[in-house]
Short mmCIF file of C-alpha atoms and ligand atoms in Angstrom, two decimals:
data_model
loop_
_atom_site.label_atom_id
_atom_site.label_comp_id
_atom_site.label_asym_id
_atom_site.label_seq_id
_atom_site.Cartn_x
_atom_site.Cartn_y
_atom_site.Cartn_z
CA MET A 26 -1.56 21.15 -15.47
CA THR A 27 1.91 22.52 -16.10
CA ALA A 28 3.76 22.48 -19.35
CA ARG A 29 5.88 19.48 -20.10
CA PRO A 30 9.58 20.29 -19.65
CA ALA A 31 12.11 18.88 -22.21
CA LEU A 32 15.00 16.85 -21.09
CA PRO A 33 18.60 17.94 -21.84
CA PRO A 34 19.43 16.33 -25.25
CA ARG A 35 22.47 14.69 -23.82
CA LEU A 36 20.45 13.03 -21.05
CA LEU A 37 17.91 11.79 -23.57
CA ARG A 38 20.64 10.27 -25.55
CA ASP A 39 22.08 8.61 -22.38
CA LEU A 40 18.74 7.17 -21.36
CA ARG A 41 18.21 5.71 -24.84
CA ALA A 42 21.67 4.21 -24.78
CA ALA A 43 20.94 2.68 -21.35
CA ALA A 44 17.44 1.21 -21.89
CA GLY A 45 17.13 1.11 -25.69
CA ASP A 46 15.29 3.61 -27.85
CA GLU A 47 11.93 1.79 -27.64
CA HIS A 48 12.02 1.99 -23.84
CA VAL A 49 12.31 5.71 -23.53
CA ILE A 50 8.88 7.20 -24.10
CA ASP A 51 8.33 10.86 -24.61
CA ASP A 52 5.20 10.82 -26.78
CA PRO A 53 2.57 12.69 -24.67
CA GLU A 54 -0.18 10.25 -25.51
CA LEU A 55 1.89 7.28 -24.33
CA LEU A 56 3.01 9.19 -21.23
CA ALA A 57 -0.58 9.80 -20.01
CA SER A 58 -1.07 6.45 -18.12
CA TYR A 59 2.11 6.93 -16.19
CA GLU A 60 1.10 10.50 -15.03
CA VAL A 61 -1.96 9.79 -13.04
CA ASP A 62 -2.37 7.66 -9.96
CA TRP A 63 -5.04 5.04 -9.32
CA THR A 64 -7.36 7.41 -7.45
CA ARG A 65 -7.07 10.16 -10.16
CA ARG A 66 -6.24 12.60 -7.35
CA PHE A 67 -2.58 12.95 -8.08
CA THR A 68 -1.34 13.83 -11.50
CA GLY A 69 1.52 15.66 -13.05
CA ARG A 70 3.76 15.90 -16.10
CA ALA A 71 6.61 13.54 -16.74
CA ALA A 72 9.50 14.66 -18.94
CA ALA A 73 9.79 11.05 -20.13
CA VAL A 74 9.24 7.39 -19.06
CA VAL A 75 12.23 5.13 -19.05
CA ARG A 76 11.72 1.37 -18.82
CA PRO A 77 15.08 -0.33 -18.13
CA GLY A 78 15.21 -4.13 -18.37
CA SER A 79 17.94 -5.06 -15.94
CA THR A 80 19.63 -3.88 -12.77
CA ASP A 81 22.60 -2.69 -14.83
CA GLU A 82 20.30 -0.56 -17.04
CA VAL A 83 18.64 0.94 -13.94
CA ALA A 84 22.23 1.79 -12.75
CA GLU A 85 23.03 3.51 -16.00
CA VAL A 86 19.71 5.48 -15.95
CA LEU A 87 20.35 6.68 -12.33
CA SER A 88 23.90 7.57 -13.04
CA ALA A 89 22.87 9.62 -16.04
CA CYS A 90 20.06 11.47 -14.24
CA ASN A 91 22.24 12.01 -11.19
CA HIS A 92 24.96 13.59 -13.47
CA ALA A 93 22.41 15.78 -15.19
CA GLY A 94 20.66 16.71 -11.85
CA VAL A 95 17.37 15.50 -13.22
CA PRO A 96 14.96 13.81 -10.72
CA LEU A 97 13.20 10.51 -11.09
CA VAL A 98 9.94 9.05 -9.79
CA PRO A 99 10.13 5.25 -9.56
CA GLN A 100 6.97 3.48 -10.44
CA GLY A 101 5.85 -0.09 -10.09
CA GLY A 102 2.14 -1.11 -10.64
CA ASN A 103 1.11 2.55 -9.95
CA THR A 104 -1.36 1.36 -7.33
CA GLY A 105 -0.04 3.64 -4.61
CA LEU A 106 -2.51 5.82 -2.81
CA VAL A 107 -0.50 8.82 -1.57
CA GLY A 108 0.77 10.35 -4.79
CA GLY A 109 4.30 8.94 -4.44
CA SER A 110 4.55 7.10 -7.75
CA VAL A 111 3.39 9.75 -10.25
CA PRO A 112 5.39 12.75 -11.46
CA ARG A 113 4.77 16.12 -9.92
CA ASN A 114 7.08 18.46 -11.64
CA GLY A 115 8.48 17.12 -14.93
CA GLU A 116 10.53 14.25 -13.47
CA VAL A 117 11.56 11.26 -15.36
CA VAL A 118 9.32 8.31 -14.51
CA LEU A 119 11.44 5.24 -13.93
CA SER A 120 9.18 2.26 -14.67
CA LEU A 121 10.37 -1.01 -13.17
CA ALA A 122 7.68 -3.12 -15.01
CA ARG A 123 10.27 -4.93 -17.26
CA LEU A 124 12.20 -6.32 -14.19
CA ALA A 125 9.86 -9.26 -14.20
CA GLY A 126 12.27 -12.14 -13.59
CA LEU A 127 11.14 -14.87 -11.28
CA GLU A 128 13.61 -17.52 -10.26
CA ALA A 129 12.98 -21.06 -9.15
CA VAL A 130 11.75 -21.42 -5.61
CA ASP A 131 14.38 -22.70 -3.09
CA PRO A 132 12.29 -25.29 -1.28
CA VAL A 133 14.80 -25.83 1.54
CA ALA A 134 15.06 -22.16 2.56
CA ALA A 135 11.50 -21.50 1.33
CA GLN A 136 12.77 -18.42 -0.44
CA VAL A 137 12.46 -16.97 -3.92
CA THR A 138 14.21 -14.21 -5.81
CA ALA A 139 11.80 -11.91 -7.79
CA GLY A 140 12.35 -8.86 -9.96
CA ALA A 141 10.86 -5.59 -8.85
CA GLY A 142 8.28 -5.70 -11.63
CA VAL A 143 6.78 -9.03 -10.69
CA THR A 144 3.14 -8.63 -9.59
CA ILE A 145 2.00 -10.02 -6.29
CA THR A 146 -0.37 -12.39 -7.99
CA GLN A 147 2.43 -13.76 -10.20
CA LEU A 148 4.55 -14.24 -7.04
CA GLN A 149 1.69 -15.90 -5.16
CA GLU A 150 0.99 -18.28 -8.10
CA HIS A 151 4.77 -19.16 -8.44
CA ALA A 152 5.01 -19.90 -4.71
CA ALA A 153 1.83 -21.99 -4.74
CA ALA A 154 3.15 -24.11 -7.61
CA ALA A 155 6.05 -25.00 -5.32
CA GLY A 156 3.72 -25.90 -2.45
CA LEU A 157 4.35 -22.72 -0.54
CA GLN A 158 2.76 -19.25 -0.29
CA TYR A 159 3.76 -15.63 -0.43
CA PRO A 160 1.54 -14.31 2.34
CA VAL A 161 1.58 -10.57 1.70
CA ASP A 162 -1.88 -10.13 0.19
CA LEU A 163 -3.79 -7.06 -0.91
CA ALA A 164 -6.80 -6.20 -3.03
CA SER A 165 -4.55 -4.69 -5.68
CA ARG A 166 -2.55 -7.95 -6.02
CA ASP A 167 -2.96 -8.14 -9.80
CA SER A 168 -1.24 -4.90 -10.44
CA ALA A 169 0.91 -4.15 -7.25
CA THR A 170 4.57 -5.25 -7.73
CA VAL A 171 7.29 -6.65 -5.62
CA GLY A 172 9.29 -3.41 -5.95
CA GLY A 173 6.33 -1.16 -5.09
CA THR A 174 5.30 -3.21 -2.11
CA ILE A 175 8.82 -3.11 -0.75
CA ALA A 176 9.11 0.58 -1.34
CA THR A 177 5.95 1.15 0.68
CA ASN A 178 6.36 -1.71 3.07
CA ALA A 179 2.78 -2.76 1.98
CA GLY A 180 0.67 -4.48 4.56
CA GLY A 181 -2.66 -5.90 3.41
CA ILE A 182 -5.05 -8.40 4.86
CA ARG A 183 -2.79 -10.86 6.56
CA VAL A 184 -0.43 -8.65 8.61
CA LEU A 185 -1.75 -9.88 11.87
CA ARG A 186 -0.38 -13.35 11.11
CA TYR A 187 2.54 -12.72 8.74
CA GLY A 188 3.64 -9.13 9.21
CA ALA A 189 3.97 -6.55 6.49
CA THR A 190 6.31 -6.80 3.50
CA ARG A 191 9.42 -5.99 5.54
CA ALA A 192 8.92 -9.20 7.51
CA ARG A 193 9.25 -11.18 4.24
CA LEU A 194 12.45 -9.51 3.12
CA SER A 195 15.52 -11.64 3.21
CA GLY A 196 17.47 -9.37 0.99
CA VAL A 197 17.39 -6.83 -1.82
CA GLU A 198 19.42 -5.71 -4.76
CA ALA A 199 19.08 -1.93 -5.13
CA VAL A 200 20.58 0.92 -7.14
CA LEU A 201 21.65 4.02 -5.24
CA ALA A 202 21.24 7.56 -6.58
CA ASP A 203 24.69 7.71 -8.00
CA GLY A 204 24.17 4.49 -9.98
CA SER A 205 26.14 2.18 -7.73
CA THR A 206 24.48 -1.14 -6.84
CA VAL A 207 24.23 -2.80 -3.46
CA SER A 208 23.30 -6.46 -3.29
CA ARG A 209 22.24 -8.51 -0.26
CA MET A 210 20.84 -11.51 -1.92
CA SER A 211 22.44 -14.42 -0.07
CA GLY A 212 19.24 -15.23 1.70
CA LEU A 213 21.19 -15.96 4.97
CA THR A 214 18.85 -16.18 7.98
CA LYS A 215 21.60 -14.75 10.22
CA ASP A 216 23.83 -12.07 8.84
CA ASN A 217 24.67 -9.23 11.36
CA THR A 218 27.16 -7.45 9.09
CA GLY A 219 26.68 -3.75 9.68
CA TYR A 220 23.59 -1.76 8.76
CA GLU A 221 20.62 -3.81 7.46
CA LEU A 222 20.10 -1.89 4.24
CA PRO A 223 17.17 -3.99 2.93
CA GLN A 224 15.14 -2.99 6.01
CA LEU A 225 16.10 0.62 5.57
CA PHE A 226 14.95 0.59 1.93
CA ALA A 227 11.64 -1.08 2.85
CA GLY A 228 9.14 1.67 3.33
CA SER A 229 11.54 4.37 2.07
CA GLU A 230 9.04 5.11 -0.76
CA GLY A 231 11.71 5.39 -3.46
CA THR A 232 13.54 8.13 -1.74
CA LEU A 233 16.79 6.27 -0.78
CA ALA A 234 17.37 3.73 -3.50
CA VAL A 235 15.58 1.87 -6.29
CA VAL A 236 14.97 -1.75 -5.39
CA THR A 237 15.45 -3.92 -8.55
CA ARG A 238 15.28 -7.54 -7.13
CA ALA A 239 14.41 -9.01 -3.86
CA ARG A 240 15.01 -12.32 -1.93
CA LEU A 241 11.67 -13.15 -0.28
CA GLN A 242 10.75 -15.50 2.48
CA LEU A 243 7.84 -17.76 1.76
CA ALA A 244 5.54 -19.55 4.11
CA PRO A 245 4.01 -23.03 4.35
CA ALA A 246 0.87 -23.24 2.20
CA THR A 247 -2.38 -23.15 4.14
CA PRO A 248 -4.90 -24.46 1.57
CA ALA A 249 -7.85 -25.03 3.86
CA ARG A 250 -9.68 -21.94 4.72
CA ALA A 251 -12.90 -20.84 6.54
CA THR A 252 -14.39 -17.43 6.58
CA ALA A 253 -17.00 -15.80 8.77
CA LEU A 254 -18.79 -12.47 8.22
CA LEU A 255 -20.19 -11.27 11.57
CA ALA A 256 -22.72 -8.60 12.41
CA MET A 257 -21.77 -6.69 15.55
CA ASP A 258 -23.29 -3.76 17.49
CA ASP A 259 -20.26 -1.62 17.23
CA THR A 260 -16.43 -1.53 17.07
CA ASP A 261 -16.15 -2.17 20.79
CA ALA A 262 -17.95 -5.50 20.38
CA ALA A 263 -15.88 -6.36 17.32
CA LEU A 264 -12.68 -5.78 19.35
CA ALA A 265 -14.09 -7.86 22.27
CA VAL A 266 -14.69 -10.81 19.81
CA LEU A 267 -11.21 -10.42 18.35
CA GLN A 268 -9.69 -10.49 21.87
CA ARG A 269 -11.73 -13.58 22.79
CA VAL A 270 -11.01 -15.58 19.61
CA ARG A 271 -7.36 -14.76 19.13
CA PRO A 272 -6.00 -17.33 21.66
CA LEU A 273 -8.62 -19.89 20.45
CA LEU A 274 -7.47 -19.40 16.87
CA ALA A 275 -3.72 -19.08 17.64
CA GLY A 276 -1.66 -20.04 14.54
CA ILE A 277 -4.59 -20.16 12.17
CA LEU A 278 -6.18 -16.65 12.39
CA ASP A 279 -5.31 -15.07 8.99
CA ALA A 280 -7.45 -11.90 8.79
CA ALA A 281 -9.74 -9.76 10.85
CA GLU A 282 -11.26 -6.96 8.80
CA ALA A 283 -13.88 -4.36 9.80
CA PHE A 284 -16.26 -2.32 7.76
CA PHE A 285 -19.49 -0.35 8.24
CA HIS A 286 -23.00 0.35 6.96
CA GLU A 287 -21.91 3.28 4.81
CA GLY A 288 -19.35 1.08 2.89
CA VAL A 289 -21.61 -1.94 2.42
CA GLU A 290 -24.36 0.29 1.15
CA LEU A 291 -21.94 1.73 -1.40
CA VAL A 292 -20.52 -1.70 -2.34
CA CYS A 293 -23.97 -3.12 -2.89
CA ARG A 294 -25.04 -0.25 -5.02
CA HIS A 295 -21.88 -0.27 -7.13
CA THR A 296 -21.61 -4.02 -7.59
CA GLY A 297 -25.24 -5.09 -7.50
CA ILE A 298 -24.79 -7.66 -4.81
CA GLN A 299 -27.36 -7.93 -1.97
CA PRO A 300 -26.47 -6.82 1.60
CA PRO A 301 -25.29 -9.78 3.70
CA PHE A 302 -27.83 -9.44 6.57
CA ALA A 303 -31.50 -8.46 6.78
CA GLU A 304 -30.55 -5.72 9.23
CA SER A 305 -27.55 -3.47 8.82
CA PRO A 306 -25.36 -3.86 11.96
CA GLY A 307 -23.20 -1.09 13.61
CA CYS A 308 -20.00 -2.98 12.51
CA TYR A 309 -19.16 -5.83 10.22
CA LEU A 310 -16.27 -8.13 11.24
CA LEU A 311 -14.82 -10.47 8.70
CA ILE A 312 -12.70 -13.28 10.18
CA GLU A 313 -10.64 -15.81 8.15
CA CYS A 314 -8.73 -18.75 9.34
CA ALA A 315 -6.32 -20.81 7.23
CA ALA A 316 -4.43 -24.02 7.92
CA GLN A 317 -3.11 -27.27 6.37
CA SER A 318 -6.43 -28.94 7.28
CA ASP A 319 -9.99 -27.63 7.55
CA PRO A 320 -10.12 -24.99 10.23
CA SER A 321 -13.94 -24.48 10.05
CA THR A 322 -14.86 -26.41 13.23
CA THR A 323 -12.20 -24.52 15.30
CA LEU A 324 -13.51 -21.18 13.90
CA ALA A 325 -17.21 -22.09 14.58
CA GLU A 326 -16.39 -23.24 18.14
CA ALA A 327 -14.52 -20.08 18.79
CA LEU A 328 -17.32 -17.88 17.54
CA ALA A 329 -19.83 -19.85 19.56
CA GLN A 330 -18.08 -18.34 22.65
CA CYS A 331 -18.96 -14.82 21.53
CA PRO A 332 -22.30 -13.48 22.66
CA GLU A 333 -21.59 -10.20 20.84
CA VAL A 334 -22.20 -11.83 17.53
CA ARG A 335 -25.68 -10.78 16.34
CA ASP A 336 -25.75 -12.51 13.03
CA SER A 337 -23.29 -14.37 10.83
CA ALA A 338 -22.52 -15.89 7.44
CA PHE A 339 -20.09 -18.77 7.22
CA ALA A 340 -18.16 -19.93 4.10
CA VAL A 341 -15.68 -22.74 3.44
CA ASP A 342 -15.62 -23.36 -0.29
CA ALA A 343 -13.81 -20.80 -2.44
CA PRO A 344 -16.68 -19.23 -4.31
CA SER A 345 -18.65 -18.72 -1.06
CA ARG A 346 -15.59 -17.22 0.67
CA ARG A 347 -14.93 -14.91 -2.32
CA ALA A 348 -18.59 -13.73 -2.04
CA LEU A 349 -18.04 -12.72 1.60
CA TRP A 350 -14.67 -11.08 0.85
CA ARG A 351 -16.36 -9.12 -1.98
CA TYR A 352 -18.14 -6.89 0.66
CA ARG A 353 -14.76 -5.91 1.97
CA GLU A 354 -12.56 -5.88 -1.11
CA ALA A 355 -15.00 -3.99 -3.30
CA HIS A 356 -14.75 -1.00 -1.02
CA THR A 357 -11.89 0.63 -2.77
CA GLU A 358 -13.33 0.37 -6.28
CA SER A 359 -16.82 1.40 -5.14
CA ILE A 360 -15.50 4.42 -3.46
CA ASN A 361 -13.52 5.45 -6.52
CA ALA A 362 -16.53 4.95 -8.70
CA GLU A 363 -18.31 7.54 -6.65
CA GLY A 364 -15.70 10.23 -6.83
CA ILE A 365 -12.07 11.13 -6.25
CA PRO A 366 -11.46 10.26 -2.60
CA HIS A 367 -9.03 11.61 -0.02
CA LYS A 368 -7.63 8.40 1.40
CA LEU A 369 -6.35 8.46 4.93
CA ASP A 370 -4.79 5.34 6.16
CA VAL A 371 -4.22 5.46 9.94
CA THR A 372 -3.39 3.19 12.87
CA LEU A 373 -4.72 3.68 16.44
CA PRO A 374 -3.72 1.91 19.57
CA LEU A 375 -6.46 -0.76 19.79
CA PRO A 376 -7.98 0.55 23.04
CA ALA A 377 -8.43 3.95 21.36
CA LEU A 378 -9.91 2.60 18.15
CA PRO A 379 -13.61 2.41 19.04
CA GLU A 380 -13.78 6.04 20.20
CA PHE A 381 -11.85 7.21 17.20
CA GLU A 382 -14.33 5.28 14.90
CA ALA A 383 -17.27 6.76 16.70
CA THR A 384 -15.88 10.30 16.51
CA VAL A 385 -14.06 10.65 13.29
CA ARG A 386 -17.08 11.04 10.97
CA ASP A 387 -18.37 14.02 12.98
CA ARG A 388 -14.85 15.58 12.87
CA VAL A 389 -14.82 15.18 9.09
CA ARG A 390 -18.31 16.79 8.65
CA ALA A 391 -17.41 19.60 10.98
CA ALA A 392 -14.37 20.37 8.79
CA VAL A 393 -16.30 20.00 5.52
CA PRO A 394 -20.10 19.75 5.99
CA ALA A 395 -20.70 18.09 2.60
CA ALA A 396 -18.00 15.47 3.08
CA ARG A 397 -18.92 11.74 3.15
CA PRO A 398 -16.60 9.59 5.35
CA ILE A 399 -16.38 5.88 4.59
CA LEU A 400 -14.39 3.73 6.92
CA PHE A 401 -12.97 0.18 6.62
CA GLY A 402 -9.83 -1.51 7.45
CA HIS A 403 -7.73 -4.16 9.10
CA LEU A 404 -9.13 -4.28 12.59
CA GLY A 405 -6.58 -6.78 13.87
CA ASP A 406 -3.80 -4.24 13.21
CA GLY A 407 -5.72 -1.22 14.57
CA ASN A 408 -5.54 0.10 10.93
CA LEU A 409 -8.53 2.09 9.61
CA HIS A 410 -8.85 3.45 6.17
CA VAL A 411 -10.70 6.75 6.40
CA ASN A 412 -11.93 7.52 2.92
CA ILE A 413 -13.46 10.97 2.41
CA LEU A 414 -15.60 11.81 -0.69
CA GLY A 415 -16.77 15.32 -1.42
CA PRO A 416 -13.89 17.73 -0.69
CA GLU A 417 -12.04 19.06 -3.80
CA PRO A 418 -8.75 17.23 -4.41
CA GLY A 419 -6.80 20.23 -3.01
CA ASP A 420 -9.01 20.84 0.04
CA ASP A 421 -7.15 19.51 3.05
CA ARG A 422 -9.46 20.64 5.86
CA ALA A 423 -10.96 17.15 6.52
CA THR A 424 -7.54 15.47 6.18
CA ASP A 425 -6.20 17.94 8.77
CA ALA A 426 -9.00 17.22 11.18
CA VAL A 427 -8.63 13.48 10.94
CA LEU A 428 -4.83 13.33 11.20
CA ARG A 429 -4.81 15.69 14.20
CA LEU A 430 -7.42 13.40 15.89
CA VAL A 431 -5.24 10.39 15.19
CA ALA A 432 -2.17 12.08 16.59
CA SER A 433 -4.03 13.15 19.75
CA LYS A 434 -4.94 9.48 20.37
CA GLY A 435 -1.33 8.19 20.02
CA GLY A 436 -1.84 6.75 16.58
CA SER A 437 0.06 7.00 13.26
CA ILE A 438 -0.83 9.13 10.23
CA SER A 439 0.20 6.27 7.93
CA ALA A 440 -0.31 2.58 8.71
CA GLU A 441 0.52 0.85 5.42
CA HIS A 442 0.17 3.28 2.48
CA GLY A 443 3.15 5.49 3.31
CA ILE A 444 3.44 9.30 3.37
CA GLY A 445 3.93 10.10 -0.23
CA ILE A 446 3.23 13.70 -1.01
CA ALA A 447 -0.30 13.38 0.35
CA LYS A 448 0.65 13.41 3.95
CA ALA A 449 4.02 15.14 3.89
CA PRO A 450 2.66 18.34 5.51
CA TRP A 451 1.52 16.31 8.59
CA LEU A 452 4.73 14.24 9.08
CA HIS A 453 5.51 16.35 12.14
CA LEU A 454 2.31 15.19 13.83
CA THR A 455 3.65 11.77 14.59
CA ARG A 456 7.44 12.16 14.13
CA SER A 457 9.55 14.44 16.33
CA ALA A 458 11.98 17.10 15.00
CA ALA A 459 14.88 14.83 15.90
CA ASP A 460 13.32 11.93 14.13
CA ILE A 461 12.78 13.93 10.93
CA ALA A 462 16.25 15.34 11.11
CA ALA A 463 17.73 11.83 11.36
CA MET A 464 15.65 10.69 8.36
CA GLN A 465 16.69 13.70 6.38
CA ALA A 466 20.34 13.13 7.19
CA LEU A 467 19.89 9.59 5.77
CA LYS A 468 18.29 11.02 2.65
CA ARG A 469 21.08 13.49 2.15
CA ALA A 470 23.78 10.88 2.63
CA LEU A 471 22.35 8.50 0.10
CA ASP A 472 20.93 10.91 -2.37
CA PRO A 473 22.96 14.19 -2.02
CA ALA A 474 21.60 15.70 -5.28
CA GLY A 475 17.99 14.92 -4.23
CA ILE A 476 17.04 13.05 -7.41
CA LEU A 477 15.08 10.23 -5.99
CA ASN A 478 11.33 10.88 -5.69
CA PRO A 479 11.69 14.46 -4.57
CA GLY A 480 8.87 15.82 -2.38
CA VAL A 481 7.94 12.35 -1.11
CA ILE A 482 7.86 12.01 2.79
CA PHE A 483 9.47 15.37 3.47
CA GLY A 484 7.46 17.68 1.09
CA ALA A 485 8.78 20.69 -0.74
CA SER A 486 9.61 19.30 -4.07
CA ARG A 487 12.69 20.93 -5.57
CA GLU A 488 12.34 22.66 -8.92
CA MET A 489 13.63 20.87 -11.93
CA PRO A 490 15.47 22.98 -14.48
CA GLY A 491 12.99 23.91 -17.20
CA ALA A 492 9.86 23.03 -15.09
CA THR A 493 7.21 25.63 -14.79
CA GLY A 494 5.43 24.50 -11.72
CA HIS A 495 4.32 21.77 -9.36
CA ASN A 496 0.92 20.24 -9.52
CA LYS A 497 0.15 18.40 -6.35
CA THR A 498 -3.52 17.67 -6.74
CA ALA A 499 -4.32 18.65 -10.28
C1 MLT B 513 -7.17 -1.99 1.38
O1 MLT B 513 -7.04 -2.31 2.50
O2 MLT B 513 -8.11 -2.49 0.63
C2 MLT B 513 -6.15 -1.19 0.76
O3 MLT B 513 -5.32 -0.56 1.68
C3 MLT B 513 -6.70 -0.18 -0.31
C4 MLT B 513 -7.46 1.02 0.20
O4 MLT B 513 -7.18 1.49 1.33
O5 MLT B 513 -8.28 1.50 -0.49
ZN1 ZN B 514 -5.50 -1.70 3.58
#
């Protein structure tokens, strides 16, 4: 771990004037929780943490840092998985947690305005109280925030029906690197007035602007749910089932998730729950339908058309459904309990996915013989999470093998987690030189001093004055 650099005294004074003394933290003990990511793989030193309480305060903080040439790392719930929300090199951590305002739901437009620090659970509960839903949903919902999920264009378990975060974005308020504020919060459905900045900021991982508030599109509530956990021979069979049931479940298919023996074994060991089936199948497929009225008959009838289903468990009431989801959602915590994972979040064209799934474990072990690959993911989106236990945090041989395999099959090296610093060295695998140059031109135009999340997406973090090094993987 590198030494902690001190901020220029004038900047420290400016940050305190902007956010208030009590919201500028430089006590090393209090900084610790901001300096390590959820997986513990990425860690570094922060010069300080600043916690502004309004868009205007964020603007003052950015203006001061831009003037001083001191970089910032924006941080929401710190649930990111690619090292993009923790300091690397003595940056200032800009915590958006205090931007927790949640306005009344507009029932006519089915929209709501939320601060960047609102958690997804808070937003979901707020929408539900108004008889609507916020349909972006992910296992980290209790900590992940509106701002963080916009910055990463988070996906989650319902993308196949509702799209990723970007599809929910009616507008944003955001502060640019120089401290100026752009606001597109009118919530208009049609507004072709120049470049669509909210969409540009979605997925920009805090490198182009800091989102402080968002206008979000809600969806009608779907209180009735039915969930089936299916045992399949392999991923080919799971995809065949998905293909067959999709038209039969049109408009009510909410999730189609896949996982495998290695993950269920780990989940059962870690949580103490029993395996769902007497025999472990080649592939588990979890399907959920949601509607205004009970979708269980439609789901059961659709599954009755599928000879590929070897065994099944069906749930309608909330506790039983939660019990089935536990096999899927406990993957992340169970893997983390076992060690510090390398987390590779990739998408494949659906026809290429079965062969990828059948091959990738061998590729991982060929690169690092002691490595333990654990796969799960959002089958409906062609999105697999390749988790690798075993290699040291800084050993990228297995990562390299997996990402090259993905690229060779026409996939993407990031489906929903972003590039962060974890995958920056492989950006060129699935983005052309012209593509990268265009993205870098945008970055230079909006952040000429390079103060916003340096090193993220493009790599090569710039040195901060006074810093003594860069610690990518601790
Ligand atoms: C998930 O699908 O559960 C999330 O992407 C988290 C993870 O990949 O561990
Ligand atoms: Zn996921």
